Coordinates of C-alpha atoms in Angstrom, one line a residue:
E1456 CA 119.8 116.7 74.9
E1457 CA 117.1 116.8 77.9
Q1458 CA 114.7 118.7 75.8
A1459 CA 115.0 116.6 72.7
A1460 CA 114.2 113.4 75.1
K1461 CA 111.4 115.2 76.2
L1462 CA 109.9 116.0 72.9
K1463 CA 110.6 112.4 71.5
A1464 CA 108.9 111.2 74.8
E1465 CA 105.8 113.5 73.8
K1466 CA 105.9 112.1 70.2
I1467 CA 106.0 108.4 71.6
R1468 CA 102.9 109.2 74.2
V1469 CA 100.8 111.0 71.3
A1470 CA 101.6 108.0 68.6
L1471 CA 100.2 105.6 71.5
E1472 CA 97.1 107.4 72.1
K1473 CA 96.3 107.5 68.2
I1474 CA 97.3 103.9 68.1
K1475 CA 94.9 102.9 71.1
E1476 CA 92.2 105.8 69.7
A1477 CA 92.2 103.9 66.3
Q1478 CA 91.8 100.3 68.1
V1479 CA 88.6 101.5 69.8
K1480 CA 85.4 99.7 67.9
K1481 CA 83.1 102.4 66.5
L1482 CA 79.8 102.2 64.9
V1483 CA 77.7 104.5 62.9
I1484 CA 74.2 104.1 64.3
R1485 CA 70.6 105.3 63.1
V1486 CA 68.5 106.3 66.0
H1487 CA 64.6 106.8 65.3
M1488 CA 63.1 109.5 67.4
S1489 CA 59.3 109.5 68.9
D1490 CA 58.2 111.9 65.8
D1491 CA 59.2 109.4 63.1
S1492 CA 62.0 111.2 62.4
S1493 CA 65.8 109.7 62.8
K1494 CA 69.2 111.1 63.5
T1495 CA 72.5 109.2 62.6
M1496 CA 75.4 109.5 65.2
M1497 CA 78.5 107.9 65.7
V1498 CA 79.2 105.8 69.0
D1499 CA 82.3 103.9 70.4
E1500 CA 82.6 101.1 72.7
R1501 CA 83.5 103.3 75.7
Q1502 CA 80.2 105.1 75.9
T1503 CA 77.5 103.9 78.3
V1504 CA 73.6 104.2 77.4
R1505 CA 73.4 107.1 79.9
Q1506 CA 76.2 109.0 77.7
V1507 CA 74.7 108.5 74.4
L1508 CA 71.2 109.3 76.1
D1509 CA 73.0 112.8 77.1
N1510 CA 74.1 113.2 73.6
L1511 CA 70.8 112.7 72.3
M1512 CA 69.1 115.1 74.7
D1513 CA 71.6 117.9 74.1
K1514 CA 71.2 117.2 70.1
S1515 CA 67.5 117.1 70.2
H1516 CA 66.6 119.9 72.4
C1517 CA 64.0 118.0 73.9
G1518 CA 64.8 118.9 77.4
Y1519 CA 66.2 116.7 80.1
S1520 CA 63.8 113.9 81.7
L1521 CA 64.1 110.8 83.6
D1522 CA 61.8 109.0 81.1
W1523 CA 64.0 109.5 78.0
S1524 CA 65.2 105.9 77.0
L1525 CA 66.9 103.8 74.2
V1526 CA 64.7 101.1 73.2
E1527 CA 65.7 98.1 71.2
T1528 CA 63.1 96.6 69.1
I1529 CA 63.8 93.3 67.8
S1530 CA 60.8 93.1 64.6
E1531 CA 61.6 89.4 63.7
L1532 CA 60.7 88.4 67.4
Q1533 CA 58.4 91.0 68.0
M1534 CA 59.9 92.2 71.4
E1535 CA 61.5 94.9 72.6
R1536 CA 63.4 96.5 75.7
I1537 CA 64.6 99.2 77.4
F1538 CA 68.5 99.7 77.7
E1539 CA 69.8 100.0 81.2
D1540 CA 71.8 103.3 81.4
H1541 CA 74.8 101.3 82.5
E1542 CA 74.7 99.1 79.7
N1543 CA 77.3 99.6 76.9
L1544 CA 75.7 100.4 73.6
V1545 CA 77.9 99.1 71.0
E1546 CA 78.7 95.8 73.1
N1547 CA 74.8 95.3 72.5
L1548 CA 74.4 96.6 69.2
L1549 CA 76.9 94.2 67.8
N1550 CA 75.0 91.2 68.6
W1551 CA 72.5 92.3 65.8
T1552 CA 72.9 90.4 62.8
R1553 CA 74.1 92.0 59.3
D1554 CA 70.8 91.8 57.7
S1555 CA 69.0 92.6 60.8
Q1556 CA 65.8 95.0 60.9
N1557 CA 66.1 95.9 64.6
K1558 CA 65.6 99.2 65.7
L1559 CA 66.8 101.6 68.1
M1560 CA 64.4 104.1 69.4
F1561 CA 64.8 107.3 71.5
V1562 CA 61.7 107.6 73.2
E1563 CA 60.1 108.5 76.7
R1564 CA 59.0 105.5 78.6
I1565 CA 57.5 106.2 82.3
E1566 CA 58.1 102.4 83.0
K1567 CA 61.9 102.8 82.8
Y1568 CA 62.2 104.2 86.4
A1569 CA 58.4 103.7 87.7
L1570 CA 60.0 101.3 90.2
F1571 CA 61.9 104.3 92.1
K1572 CA 58.9 106.8 91.5
N1573 CA 56.2 104.5 93.3
P1574 CA 58.4 101.8 94.8
Q1575 CA 55.4 100.5 96.9
N1576 CA 53.8 99.2 94.0
Y1577 CA 56.7 96.9 93.2
L1578 CA 58.8 95.9 96.3
L1579 CA 56.1 95.4 98.9
G1580 CA 54.5 92.1 97.0
K1581 CA 51.0 93.6 96.9
K1582 CA 48.7 92.9 94.1
E1583 CA 46.8 96.4 94.2
T1584 CA 48.4 99.4 93.9
S1585 CA 48.6 102.0 96.5
E1586 CA 49.7 105.6 98.0
M1587 CA 52.6 106.6 100.0
A1588 CA 53.9 109.6 101.4
D1589 CA 57.4 110.6 99.6
R1590 CA 59.4 110.2 102.6
N1591 CA 58.2 106.6 103.2
K1592 CA 59.2 105.8 99.7
E1593 CA 62.7 107.1 100.3
V1594 CA 63.0 104.7 103.3
L1595 CA 61.7 101.8 101.3
L1596 CA 64.1 102.4 98.7
E1597 CA 66.9 102.7 101.1
E1598 CA 65.9 99.7 102.8
C1599 CA 65.7 97.7 99.7
F1600 CA 69.0 99.3 97.9
C1601 CA 71.4 100.7 100.5
G1602 CA 72.1 97.6 102.3
S1603 CA 74.5 95.3 102.5
S1604 CA 72.8 93.2 99.9
V1605 CA 69.9 94.0 97.6
T1606 CA 66.4 93.0 98.5
V1607 CA 64.8 91.1 95.7
P1608 CA 60.8 91.2 95.9
E1609 CA 59.9 87.7 96.2
I1610 CA 57.4 87.7 93.6
E1611 CA 55.1 84.8 93.1
G1612 CA 52.1 83.5 91.3
V1613 CA 50.6 81.8 88.5
L1614 CA 51.9 82.7 84.9
W1615 CA 51.2 81.0 81.4
L1616 CA 54.3 79.5 79.8
K1617 CA 54.5 78.8 76.2
E1618 CA 55.4 75.2 75.4
D1619 CA 58.8 74.8 73.4
G1620 CA 57.9 74.5 69.9
K1621 CA 54.1 74.8 70.1
K1622 CA 51.5 77.7 70.2
S1623 CA 49.9 76.2 73.5
W1624 CA 50.6 77.5 76.6
K1625 CA 50.0 76.0 80.1
K1626 CA 49.8 77.4 83.6
R1627 CA 52.7 76.8 86.3
Y1628 CA 52.9 78.7 89.6
F1629 CA 56.5 80.6 89.3
L1630 CA 58.6 82.3 92.3
L1631 CA 61.3 85.1 91.8
R1632 CA 64.1 84.6 93.9
A1633 CA 67.5 86.3 93.8
S1634 CA 69.4 83.4 92.4
G1635 CA 66.5 83.1 89.2
I1636 CA 63.2 82.1 88.7
Y1637 CA 61.6 78.7 89.9
Y1638 CA 58.3 76.8 89.4
V1639 CA 56.3 74.4 91.6
P1640 CA 56.0 71.0 90.0
K1641 CA 52.4 69.7 89.3
G1642 CA 51.4 67.9 93.2
K1643 CA 54.1 69.4 94.8
A1644 CA 54.0 72.0 97.6
K1645 CA 55.6 75.6 97.8
V1646 CA 58.7 74.7 99.8
S1647 CA 62.5 75.2 98.7
R1648 CA 63.1 71.3 98.3
D1649 CA 60.5 71.1 95.8
L1650 CA 60.8 74.0 93.4
V1651 CA 62.6 73.7 90.2
C1652 CA 64.7 76.2 88.8
F1653 CA 63.1 77.5 85.3
L1654 CA 66.1 79.9 84.6
Q1655 CA 69.0 81.6 86.0
L1656 CA 69.1 85.5 85.1
D1657 CA 72.6 86.0 84.6
H1658 CA 73.0 85.6 80.8
V1659 CA 69.5 86.7 79.7
N1660 CA 67.7 90.0 79.1
V1661 CA 63.9 90.2 79.6
Y1662 CA 61.8 91.8 76.9
Y1663 CA 58.2 93.2 76.4
G1664 CA 56.4 90.8 73.8
Q1665 CA 54.4 92.6 71.4
D1666 CA 51.0 91.1 70.0
Y1667 CA 51.8 87.7 70.9
R1668 CA 48.0 87.1 70.8
N1669 CA 48.1 86.8 67.0
K1670 CA 51.8 85.4 66.9
Y1671 CA 51.5 82.8 69.4
K1672 CA 47.8 82.3 70.7
A1673 CA 49.1 84.0 73.8
P1674 CA 46.0 84.1 76.4
T1675 CA 46.7 87.6 77.4
D1676 CA 48.2 90.8 75.9
Y1677 CA 50.8 91.0 78.8
C1678 CA 53.9 88.9 77.8
L1679 CA 57.3 88.8 78.9
V1680 CA 60.2 87.3 77.2
L1681 CA 63.5 86.1 78.4
K1682 CA 66.6 85.2 76.1
H1683 CA 70.1 85.5 75.6
P1684 CA 71.5 88.6 74.1
Q1685 CA 72.8 86.9 71.3
I1686 CA 70.0 85.2 69.9
Q1687 CA 68.5 87.1 67.4
K1688 CA 66.0 84.6 65.4
K1689 CA 63.4 82.3 66.7
S1690 CA 64.9 79.6 68.9
Q1691 CA 64.1 77.2 71.4
Y1692 CA 65.9 78.7 74.0
I1693 CA 63.6 82.0 74.2
K1694 CA 61.1 81.6 77.2
Y1695 CA 57.8 83.2 76.8
L1696 CA 55.7 83.8 79.9
C1697 CA 52.3 85.4 79.8
C1698 CA 50.5 87.4 82.9
D1699 CA 46.6 88.1 83.3
D1700 CA 47.2 91.7 83.9
V1701 CA 49.3 94.5 83.1
R1702 CA 50.4 95.3 86.8
T1703 CA 51.4 91.6 87.2
L1704 CA 53.8 92.2 84.0
H1705 CA 55.5 95.2 85.3
Q1706 CA 56.0 93.8 88.9
W1707 CA 57.6 90.9 87.3
I1708 CA 59.7 92.8 84.8
N1709 CA 60.8 95.2 87.4
G1710 CA 61.6 92.3 89.8
I1711 CA 63.7 90.8 87.4
R1712 CA 65.8 93.8 86.5
I1713 CA 66.3 94.1 90.4
A1714 CA 67.4 90.2 90.5
K1715 CA 69.6 91.3 87.7
Y1716 CA 71.4 94.0 88.1
G1717 CA 70.8 94.9 91.6
K1718 CA 72.3 98.1 93.4
Q1719 CA 73.3 99.4 89.9
L1720 CA 69.7 100.0 89.0
Y1721 CA 69.3 102.6 91.9
M1722 CA 72.7 104.1 90.8
N1723 CA 71.5 104.4 87.5
Y1724 CA 68.2 106.3 88.8
Q1725 CA 70.1 108.7 91.0
E1726 CA 72.4 109.6 88.2
A1727 CA 69.7 110.4 86.1
L1728 CA 68.0 112.5 88.6
K1729 CA 70.8 114.5 89.3
R1730 CA 71.4 115.1 85.5
T1731 CA 67.6 116.1 85.6
E1732 CA 68.1 118.4 88.4
S1733 CA 71.1 120.3 87.0
A1734 CA 69.0 120.8 84.0
Y1735 CA 66.3 122.3 85.8
D1736 CA 68.8 124.6 88.1
W1737 CA 69.9 125.8 84.9
T1738 CA 66.7 126.7 83.4
S1739 CA 65.6 128.5 86.7
L1740 CA 68.7 130.3 86.6
S1741 CA 68.4 131.3 82.6
S1742 CA 64.9 132.0 83.4
S1743 CA 65.6 134.4 86.3
S1744 CA 68.2 136.6 84.5
I1745 CA 65.7 136.9 81.5
K1746 CA 63.2 138.1 83.7
S1747 CA 65.7 140.4 85.5
G1748 CA 64.5 139.7 89.0
S1749 CA 61.7 137.2 88.6
S1750 CA 61.6 134.6 91.4
S1751 CA 60.2 132.3 88.9
S1752 CA 60.7 128.4 89.3
S1753 CA 59.1 127.3 86.2
L1754 CA 59.9 123.5 85.6
P1755 CA 62.0 122.7 82.5
E1756 CA 60.0 121.6 79.2
S1757 CA 60.9 117.8 80.1
Q1758 CA 59.2 118.1 83.6
S1759 CA 56.5 120.7 82.4
N1760 CA 55.1 118.0 79.9
H1761 CA 54.4 115.6 82.8
S1762 CA 53.3 118.6 85.5
N1763 CA 49.4 118.1 84.7
Q1764 CA 49.9 114.2 85.8
S1765 CA 50.5 115.5 89.5
D1766 CA 47.9 116.4 91.9
S1767 CA 49.9 116.6 94.6
G1768 CA 49.8 120.0 95.6
V1769 CA 53.3 121.0 94.4
S1770 CA 52.8 124.2 92.6
D1771 CA 54.8 125.4 89.6
T1772 CA 55.7 128.6 91.6
Q1773 CA 56.8 127.1 94.6
P1774 CA 60.4 127.9 95.2
A1775 CA 62.5 124.7 94.4
G1776 CA 64.5 125.1 97.3
H1777 CA 62.0 124.4 99.8
V1778 CA 61.1 120.8 98.6
R1779 CA 63.5 117.8 98.6
S1780 CA 64.8 117.1 95.1
Q1781 CA 63.7 113.3 95.4
S1782 CA 60.5 114.5 96.6
I1783 CA 59.8 116.8 93.7
V1784 CA 60.3 114.2 91.3
S1785 CA 58.1 111.5 93.1
S1786 CA 55.5 113.9 93.7
M1787 CA 55.2 114.7 90.0
F1788 CA 54.5 111.1 89.1
S1789 CA 52.8 110.0 92.5
E1790 CA 49.8 109.0 90.0
A1791 CA 51.8 107.8 87.1
W1792 CA 51.8 104.0 88.1
K1793 CA 47.8 104.4 88.8
R1794 CA 47.0 106.3 85.6
G1795 CA 49.2 104.5 83.5
T1796 CA 47.2 101.1 85.0
Q1797 CA 44.0 102.4 84.0
L1798 CA 45.1 103.5 80.5
E1799 CA 47.0 100.2 79.9
E1800 CA 43.9 98.2 80.7
S1801 CA 41.5 100.3 78.7
S1802 CA 44.0 100.4 75.9
K1803 CA 45.5 97.1 76.2
V1804 CA 49.1 98.5 75.3
T1805 CA 51.7 96.6 77.0
R1806 CA 54.5 98.6 76.9
R1807 CA 52.7 101.6 78.6
L1808 CA 52.1 101.8 82.4

């Protein structure tokens, strides 16, 4: 009888697991790749963007890299954003309308974690790029993200605001604070009592605007958009801002990300770094076994693709154990912001650093 009771309990457990599994929301999605091909895969509501990225990297054999991203492109509104690694992918995709022309892209975007590779360009409030030693970068990140509360960079300056329902743009002096975005009314001073709340960030996402010079007669190519994730068509509740240069654009977008997600952003970066390092260690081990005693520590495919961007002095043949893992990645991308800015200003492609 005891054995029969155990069997019955096991059957009930299995049945409950099947019911629970059947209730999980699942989607079959098409992911567009950087080579213009696409892949179809199934995702469910339990998966984070990080988990889906890992699956895609495994299936695509593209090598692990910090920069691989899932990018949401909303064609009708001409905007896009990089999904954060901790986000629930299915939850976001369920906001798309049935007849949506939106796309999900699997591409490398160096702006995804540029904030952590060169934090001095985003956290210090400077208007120009600068160099910083790797150890100082680590200290800056620890001060910002590892305390009892996250330090939101107090970004402020003149931005262009698109007037509701019009193609005209007006200048306002905006300020980013932990509680949201504020502006200074005409004729008022930059003091707390005079500031007007432009937008709270809890229920909006920040996007890059695409080709708004033609679409909305924007004064520059460097536009950012703030909207609720459920808004999928033109709406008066979408807010459009325009910056004078690409550096200002990326500083505002990353400042908004920090204000919105806080310490979670840093946790995402550390997890991505850990996975990249694991792939690096595995590649080094495989290379050593294949070359029977060789001490080669060549970079994995994903990192070697970027190795020519570094002039930091970190050699491809330098033993990995002699360099701190954070410093390896920081050194490899030490010029990413600077060179990306120069490339952006020459080509005026807003979504690249």
